[in-house]
PDB file of C-alpha atoms and ligand atoms in Angstrom:
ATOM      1  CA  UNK A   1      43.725 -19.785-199.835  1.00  0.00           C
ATOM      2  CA  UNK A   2      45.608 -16.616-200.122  1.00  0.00           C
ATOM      3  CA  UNK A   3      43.553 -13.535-199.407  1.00  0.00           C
ATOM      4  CA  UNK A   4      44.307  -9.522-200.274  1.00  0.00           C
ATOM      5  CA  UNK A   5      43.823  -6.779-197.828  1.00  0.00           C
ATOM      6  CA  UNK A   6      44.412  -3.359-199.230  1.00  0.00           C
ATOM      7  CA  UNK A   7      47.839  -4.218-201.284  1.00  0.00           C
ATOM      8  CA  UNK A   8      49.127  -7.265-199.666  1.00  0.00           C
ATOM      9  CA  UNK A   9      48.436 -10.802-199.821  1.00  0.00           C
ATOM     10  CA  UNK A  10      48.190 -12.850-196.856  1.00  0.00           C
ATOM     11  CA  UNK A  11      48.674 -16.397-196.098  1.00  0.00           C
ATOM     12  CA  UNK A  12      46.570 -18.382-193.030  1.00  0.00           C
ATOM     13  CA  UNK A  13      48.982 -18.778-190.016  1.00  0.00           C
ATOM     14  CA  UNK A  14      47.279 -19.978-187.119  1.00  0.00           C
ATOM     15  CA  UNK A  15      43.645 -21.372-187.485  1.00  0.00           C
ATOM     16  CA  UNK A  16      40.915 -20.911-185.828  1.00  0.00           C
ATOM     17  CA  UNK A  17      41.305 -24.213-183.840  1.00  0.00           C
ATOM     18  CA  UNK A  18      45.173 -23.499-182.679  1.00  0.00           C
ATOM     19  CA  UNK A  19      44.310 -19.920-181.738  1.00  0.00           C
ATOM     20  CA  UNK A  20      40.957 -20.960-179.437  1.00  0.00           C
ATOM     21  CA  UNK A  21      43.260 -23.951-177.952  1.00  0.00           C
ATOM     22  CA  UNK A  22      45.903 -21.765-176.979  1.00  0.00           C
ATOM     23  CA  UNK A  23      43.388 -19.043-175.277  1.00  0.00           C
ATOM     24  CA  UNK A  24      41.724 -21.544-173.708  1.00  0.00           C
ATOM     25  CA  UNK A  25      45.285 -23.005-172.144  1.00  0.00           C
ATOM     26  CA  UNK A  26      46.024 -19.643-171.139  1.00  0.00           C
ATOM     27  CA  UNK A  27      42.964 -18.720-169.274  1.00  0.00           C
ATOM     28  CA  UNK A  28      43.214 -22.490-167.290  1.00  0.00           C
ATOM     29  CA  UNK A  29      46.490 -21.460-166.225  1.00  0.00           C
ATOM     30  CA  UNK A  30      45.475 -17.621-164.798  1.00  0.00           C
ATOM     31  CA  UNK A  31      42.496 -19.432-163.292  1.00  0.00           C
ATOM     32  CA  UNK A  32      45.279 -21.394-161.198  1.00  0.00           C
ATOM     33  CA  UNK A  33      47.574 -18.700-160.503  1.00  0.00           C
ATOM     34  CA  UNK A  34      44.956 -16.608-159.785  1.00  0.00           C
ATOM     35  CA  UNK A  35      42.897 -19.098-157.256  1.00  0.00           C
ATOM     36  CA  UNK A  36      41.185 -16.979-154.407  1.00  0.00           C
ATOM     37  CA  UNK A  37      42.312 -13.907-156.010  1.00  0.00           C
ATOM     38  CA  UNK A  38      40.186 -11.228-158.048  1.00  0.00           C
ATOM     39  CA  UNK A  39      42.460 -10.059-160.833  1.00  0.00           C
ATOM     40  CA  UNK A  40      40.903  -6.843-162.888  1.00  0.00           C
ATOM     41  CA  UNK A  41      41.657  -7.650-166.841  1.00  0.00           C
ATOM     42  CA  UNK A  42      43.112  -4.660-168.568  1.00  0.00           C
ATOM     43  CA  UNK A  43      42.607  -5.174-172.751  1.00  0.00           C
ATOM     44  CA  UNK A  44      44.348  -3.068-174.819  1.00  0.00           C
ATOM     45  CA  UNK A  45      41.961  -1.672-177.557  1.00  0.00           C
ATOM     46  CA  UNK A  46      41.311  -2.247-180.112  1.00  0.00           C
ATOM     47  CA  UNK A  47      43.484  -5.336-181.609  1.00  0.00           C
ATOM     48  CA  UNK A  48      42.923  -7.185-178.224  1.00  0.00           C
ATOM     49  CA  UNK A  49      38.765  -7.669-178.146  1.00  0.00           C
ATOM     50  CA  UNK A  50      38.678 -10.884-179.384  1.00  0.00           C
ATOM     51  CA  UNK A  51      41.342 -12.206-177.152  1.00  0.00           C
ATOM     52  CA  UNK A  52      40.461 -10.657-174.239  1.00  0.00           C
ATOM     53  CA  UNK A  53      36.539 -11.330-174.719  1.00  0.00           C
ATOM     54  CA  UNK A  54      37.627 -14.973-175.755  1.00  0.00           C
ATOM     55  CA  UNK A  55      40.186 -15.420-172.777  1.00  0.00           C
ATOM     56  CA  UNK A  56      37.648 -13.486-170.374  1.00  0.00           C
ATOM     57  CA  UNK A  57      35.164 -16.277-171.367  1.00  0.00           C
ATOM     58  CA  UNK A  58      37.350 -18.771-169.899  1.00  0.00           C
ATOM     59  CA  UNK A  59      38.190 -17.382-166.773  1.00  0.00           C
ATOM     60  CA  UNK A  60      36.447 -18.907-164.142  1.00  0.00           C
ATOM     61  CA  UNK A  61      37.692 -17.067-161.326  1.00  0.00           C
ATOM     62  CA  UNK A  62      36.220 -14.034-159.701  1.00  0.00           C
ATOM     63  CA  UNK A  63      37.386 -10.939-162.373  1.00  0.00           C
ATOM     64  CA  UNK A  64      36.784  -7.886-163.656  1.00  0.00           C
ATOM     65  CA  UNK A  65      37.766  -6.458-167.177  1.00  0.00           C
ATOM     66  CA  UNK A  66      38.016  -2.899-168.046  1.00  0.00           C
ATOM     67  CA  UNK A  67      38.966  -1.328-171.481  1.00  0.00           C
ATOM     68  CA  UNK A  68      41.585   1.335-172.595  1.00  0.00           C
ATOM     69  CA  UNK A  69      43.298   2.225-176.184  1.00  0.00           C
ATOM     70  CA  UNK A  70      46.691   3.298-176.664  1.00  0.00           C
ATOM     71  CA  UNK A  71      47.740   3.155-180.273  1.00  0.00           C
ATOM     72  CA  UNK A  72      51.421   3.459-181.978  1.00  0.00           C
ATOM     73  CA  UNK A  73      50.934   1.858-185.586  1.00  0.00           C
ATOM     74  CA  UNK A  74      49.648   3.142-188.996  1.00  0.00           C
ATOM     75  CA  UNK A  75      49.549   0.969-191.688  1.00  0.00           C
ATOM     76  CA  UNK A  76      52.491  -1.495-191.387  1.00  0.00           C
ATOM     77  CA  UNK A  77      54.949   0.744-189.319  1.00  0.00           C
ATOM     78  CA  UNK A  78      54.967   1.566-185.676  1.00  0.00           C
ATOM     79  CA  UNK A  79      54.991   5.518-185.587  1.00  0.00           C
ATOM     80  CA  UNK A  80      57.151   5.031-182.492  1.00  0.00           C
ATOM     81  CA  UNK A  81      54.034   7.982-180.596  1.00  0.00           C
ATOM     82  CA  UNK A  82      52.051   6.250-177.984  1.00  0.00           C
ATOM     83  CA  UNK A  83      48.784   8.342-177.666  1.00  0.00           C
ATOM     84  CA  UNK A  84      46.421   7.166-174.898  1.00  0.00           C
ATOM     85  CA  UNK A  85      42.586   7.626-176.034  1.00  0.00           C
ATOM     86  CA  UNK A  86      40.496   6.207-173.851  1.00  0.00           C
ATOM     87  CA  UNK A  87      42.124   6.911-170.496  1.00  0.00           C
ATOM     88  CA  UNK A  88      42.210   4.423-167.461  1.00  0.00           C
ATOM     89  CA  UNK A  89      38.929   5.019-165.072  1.00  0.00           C
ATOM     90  CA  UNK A  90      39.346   1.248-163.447  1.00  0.00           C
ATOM     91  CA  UNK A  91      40.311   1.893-159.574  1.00  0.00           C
ATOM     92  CA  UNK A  92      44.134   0.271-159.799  1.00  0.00           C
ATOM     93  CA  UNK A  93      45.318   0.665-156.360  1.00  0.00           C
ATOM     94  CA  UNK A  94      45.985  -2.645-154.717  1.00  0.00           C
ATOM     95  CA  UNK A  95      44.487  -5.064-157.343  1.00  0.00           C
ATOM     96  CA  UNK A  96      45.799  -7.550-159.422  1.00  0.00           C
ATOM     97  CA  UNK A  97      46.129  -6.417-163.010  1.00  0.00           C
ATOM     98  CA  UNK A  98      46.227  -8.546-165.626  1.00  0.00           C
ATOM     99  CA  UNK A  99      46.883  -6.271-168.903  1.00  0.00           C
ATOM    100  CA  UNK A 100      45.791  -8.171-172.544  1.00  0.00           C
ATOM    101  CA  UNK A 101      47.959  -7.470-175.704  1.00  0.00           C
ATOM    102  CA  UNK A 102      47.174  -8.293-178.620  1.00  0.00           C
ATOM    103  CA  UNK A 103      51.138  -8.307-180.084  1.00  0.00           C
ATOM    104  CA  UNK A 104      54.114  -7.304-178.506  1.00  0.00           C
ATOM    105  CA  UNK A 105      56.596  -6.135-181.594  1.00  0.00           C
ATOM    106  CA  UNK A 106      58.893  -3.446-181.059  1.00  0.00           C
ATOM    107  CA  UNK A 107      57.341  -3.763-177.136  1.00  0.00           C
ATOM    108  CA  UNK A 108      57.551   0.052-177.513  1.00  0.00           C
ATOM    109  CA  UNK A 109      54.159   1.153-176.650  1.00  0.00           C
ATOM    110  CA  UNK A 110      54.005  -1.455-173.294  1.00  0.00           C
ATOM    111  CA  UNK A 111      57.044  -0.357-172.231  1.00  0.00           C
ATOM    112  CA  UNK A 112      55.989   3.177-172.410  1.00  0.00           C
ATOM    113  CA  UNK A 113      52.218   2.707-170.691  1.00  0.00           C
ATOM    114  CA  UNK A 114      53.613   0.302-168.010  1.00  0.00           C
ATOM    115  CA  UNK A 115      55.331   3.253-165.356  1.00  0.00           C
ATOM    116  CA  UNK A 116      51.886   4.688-165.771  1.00  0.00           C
ATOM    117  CA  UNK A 117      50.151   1.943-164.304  1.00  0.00           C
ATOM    118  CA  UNK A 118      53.098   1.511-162.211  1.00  0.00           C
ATOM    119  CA  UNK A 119      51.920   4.921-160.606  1.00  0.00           C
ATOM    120  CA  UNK A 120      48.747   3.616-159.729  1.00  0.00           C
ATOM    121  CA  UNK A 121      50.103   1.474-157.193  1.00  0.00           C
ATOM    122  CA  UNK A 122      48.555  -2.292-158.229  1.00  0.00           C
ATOM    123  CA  UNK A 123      49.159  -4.858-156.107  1.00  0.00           C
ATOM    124  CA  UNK A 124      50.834  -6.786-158.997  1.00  0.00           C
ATOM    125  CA  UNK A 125      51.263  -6.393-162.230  1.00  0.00           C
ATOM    126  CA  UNK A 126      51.476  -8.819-165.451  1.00  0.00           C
ATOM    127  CA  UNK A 127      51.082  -9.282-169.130  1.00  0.00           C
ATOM    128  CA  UNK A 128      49.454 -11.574-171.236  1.00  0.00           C
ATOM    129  CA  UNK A 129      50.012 -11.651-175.113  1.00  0.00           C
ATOM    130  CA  UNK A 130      48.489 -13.733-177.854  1.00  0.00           C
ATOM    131  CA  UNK A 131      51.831 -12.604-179.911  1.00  0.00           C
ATOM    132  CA  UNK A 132      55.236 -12.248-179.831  1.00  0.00           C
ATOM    133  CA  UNK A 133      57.316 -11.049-181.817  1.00  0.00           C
ATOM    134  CA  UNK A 134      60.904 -11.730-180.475  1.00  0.00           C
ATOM    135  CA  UNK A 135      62.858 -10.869-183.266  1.00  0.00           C
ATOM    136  CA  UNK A 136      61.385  -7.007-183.481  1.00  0.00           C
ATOM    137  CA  UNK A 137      61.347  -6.503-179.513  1.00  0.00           C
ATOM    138  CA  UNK A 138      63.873  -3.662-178.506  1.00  0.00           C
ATOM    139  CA  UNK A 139      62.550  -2.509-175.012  1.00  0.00           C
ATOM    140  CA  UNK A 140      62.747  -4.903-172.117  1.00  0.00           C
ATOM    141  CA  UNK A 141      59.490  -6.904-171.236  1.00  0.00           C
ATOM    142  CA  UNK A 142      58.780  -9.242-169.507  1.00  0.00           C
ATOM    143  CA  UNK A 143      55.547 -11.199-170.799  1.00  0.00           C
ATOM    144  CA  UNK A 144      53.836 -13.986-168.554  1.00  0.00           C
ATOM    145  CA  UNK A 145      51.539 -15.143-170.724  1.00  0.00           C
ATOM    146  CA  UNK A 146      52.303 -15.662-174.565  1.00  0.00           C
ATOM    147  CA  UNK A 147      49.808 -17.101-176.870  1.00  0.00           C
ATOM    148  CA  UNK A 148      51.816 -17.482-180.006  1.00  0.00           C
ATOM    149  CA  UNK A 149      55.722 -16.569-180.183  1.00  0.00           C
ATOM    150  CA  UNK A 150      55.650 -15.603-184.474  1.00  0.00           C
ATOM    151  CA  UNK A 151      58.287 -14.669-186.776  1.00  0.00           C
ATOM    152  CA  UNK A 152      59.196 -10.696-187.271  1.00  0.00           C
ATOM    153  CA  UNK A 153      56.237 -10.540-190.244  1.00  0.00           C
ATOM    154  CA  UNK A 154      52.985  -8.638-190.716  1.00  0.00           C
ATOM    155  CA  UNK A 155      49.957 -10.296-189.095  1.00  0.00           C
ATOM    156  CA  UNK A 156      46.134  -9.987-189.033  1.00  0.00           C
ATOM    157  CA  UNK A 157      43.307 -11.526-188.398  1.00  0.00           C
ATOM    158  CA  UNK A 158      41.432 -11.964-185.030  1.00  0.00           C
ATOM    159  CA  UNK A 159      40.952  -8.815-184.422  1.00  0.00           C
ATOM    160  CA  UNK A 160      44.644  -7.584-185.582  1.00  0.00           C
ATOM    161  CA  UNK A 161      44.041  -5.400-188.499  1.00  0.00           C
ATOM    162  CA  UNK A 162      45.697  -3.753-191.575  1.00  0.00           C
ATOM    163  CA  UNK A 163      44.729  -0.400-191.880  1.00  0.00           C
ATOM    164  CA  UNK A 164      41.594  -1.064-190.143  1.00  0.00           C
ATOM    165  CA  UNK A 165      40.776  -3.919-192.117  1.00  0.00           C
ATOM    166  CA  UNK A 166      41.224  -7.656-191.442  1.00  0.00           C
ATOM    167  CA  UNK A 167      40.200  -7.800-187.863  1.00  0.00           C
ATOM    168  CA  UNK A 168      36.895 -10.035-188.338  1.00  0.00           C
ATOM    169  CA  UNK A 169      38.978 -12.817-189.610  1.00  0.00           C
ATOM    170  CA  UNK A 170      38.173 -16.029-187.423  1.00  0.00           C
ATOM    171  CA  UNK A 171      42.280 -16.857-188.052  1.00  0.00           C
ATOM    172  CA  UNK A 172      45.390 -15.255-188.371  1.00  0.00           C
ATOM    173  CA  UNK A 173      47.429 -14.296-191.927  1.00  0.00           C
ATOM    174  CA  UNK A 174      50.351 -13.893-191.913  1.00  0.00           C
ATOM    175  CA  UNK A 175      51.435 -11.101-195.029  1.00  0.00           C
ATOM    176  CA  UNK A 176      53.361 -13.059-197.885  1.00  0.00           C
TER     177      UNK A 176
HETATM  178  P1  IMP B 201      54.835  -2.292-180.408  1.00  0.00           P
HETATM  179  O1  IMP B 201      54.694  -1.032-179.626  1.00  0.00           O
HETATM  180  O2  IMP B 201      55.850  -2.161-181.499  1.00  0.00           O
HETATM  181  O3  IMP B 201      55.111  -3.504-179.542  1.00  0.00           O
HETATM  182  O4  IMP B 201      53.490  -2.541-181.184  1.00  0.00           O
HETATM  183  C1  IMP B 201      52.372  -2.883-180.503  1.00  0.00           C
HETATM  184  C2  IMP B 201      51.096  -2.644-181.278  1.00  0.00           C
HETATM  185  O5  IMP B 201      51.295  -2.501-182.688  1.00  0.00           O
HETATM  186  C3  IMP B 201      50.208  -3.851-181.130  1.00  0.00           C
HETATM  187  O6  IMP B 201      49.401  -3.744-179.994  1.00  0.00           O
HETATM  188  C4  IMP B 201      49.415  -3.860-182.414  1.00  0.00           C
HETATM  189  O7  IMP B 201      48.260  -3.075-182.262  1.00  0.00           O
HETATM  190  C5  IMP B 201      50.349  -3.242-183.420  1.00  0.00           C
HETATM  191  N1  IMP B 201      51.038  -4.296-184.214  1.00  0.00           N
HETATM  192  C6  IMP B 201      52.314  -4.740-184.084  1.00  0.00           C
HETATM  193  N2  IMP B 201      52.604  -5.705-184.948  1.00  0.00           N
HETATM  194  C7  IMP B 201      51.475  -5.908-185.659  1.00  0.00           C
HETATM  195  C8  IMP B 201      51.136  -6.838-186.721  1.00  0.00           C
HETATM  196  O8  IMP B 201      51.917  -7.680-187.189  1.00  0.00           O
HETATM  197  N3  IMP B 201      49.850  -6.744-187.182  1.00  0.00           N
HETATM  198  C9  IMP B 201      48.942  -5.848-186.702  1.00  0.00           C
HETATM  199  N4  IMP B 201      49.218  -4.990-185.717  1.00  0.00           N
HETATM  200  C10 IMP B 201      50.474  -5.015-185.201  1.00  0.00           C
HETATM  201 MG1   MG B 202      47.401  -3.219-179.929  1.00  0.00          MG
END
């Protein structure tokens, strides 16, 4: 069933059971990589709470999540301006970060936050991100862990949103 979010329609893309699968795998393989290790989660607010909450879940490892919000996107259009809201009060130096996407499209506003947690010194550093967008990236990335790799098309749903709407969907739409 198609549904309407402000002035688009949207079709289901991934369901409920695909996306929770796919989480899950991820999280079994940072659990291995991460054996003996205590990796500190980074989510990217807001379109990555359900992810990282759902992926955090999962994670039977010792961790630690911490929360910050960048944001580059109104409406359907990246405004290309990172702007850093909620700034970074998680101790860095030495750990293992794990940072949590939501969607990498243009891969604009990772590429730009990245030398600042470069500057913190982490031990390592990685990405894990329930989309992909190859088609739209333009800035070099590399992503460890991808969920989903998705056409270059509008998406919501699981905590992705339109306009602020559309982020309490259990799936994700894609916008027809
Ligand atoms: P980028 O900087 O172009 O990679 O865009 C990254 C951010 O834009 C993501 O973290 C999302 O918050 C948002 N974004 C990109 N594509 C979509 C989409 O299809 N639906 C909803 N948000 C998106
Ligand atoms: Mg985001």
């Amino acid at each position: 069933m198609p549904i309407k979010v402000h002035d688009k329609t949207f079709d289901i893309y991934l369901s409920e059971a695909e996306i929770q699968q796919r989480v899950k795998e991820i999280a079994e393989t940072i659990n291995k990589e991460y054996q003996g290790k205590r990796p500190l989660i980074i989510a990217i607010l807001n379109g990555s709470f359900m992810f990282a909450a759902d992926l955090f879940k999962h994670l039977t490892i010792d961790t630690e999540i911490s929360f910050i919000k960048l944001a580059s996107y109104k409406g359907m259009k990246s405004t290309g301006n990172v702007v850093t809201s909620i700034g970074l009060d998680a101790e860095l130096y030495g750990k293992d970060v794990i940072i949590i996407e939501d969607i990498v499209d243009t891969g604009k506003t990772l590429y730009n936050f990245l030398p600042k947690l470069k500057d913190h010194h982490p031990a390592s550093l990685k990405i894990a991100a329930l989309l992909h967008k190859p088609e739209a990236t333009k800035f070099p990335l590399t992503l460890d862990y991808v969920g989903f790799s998705i056409p270059d098309k509008f998406v919501i749903g699981y905590g992705l949103d339109y306009d602020g709407r559309g982020r309490n969907l259990k799936e994700i739409y894609q916008v027809v």
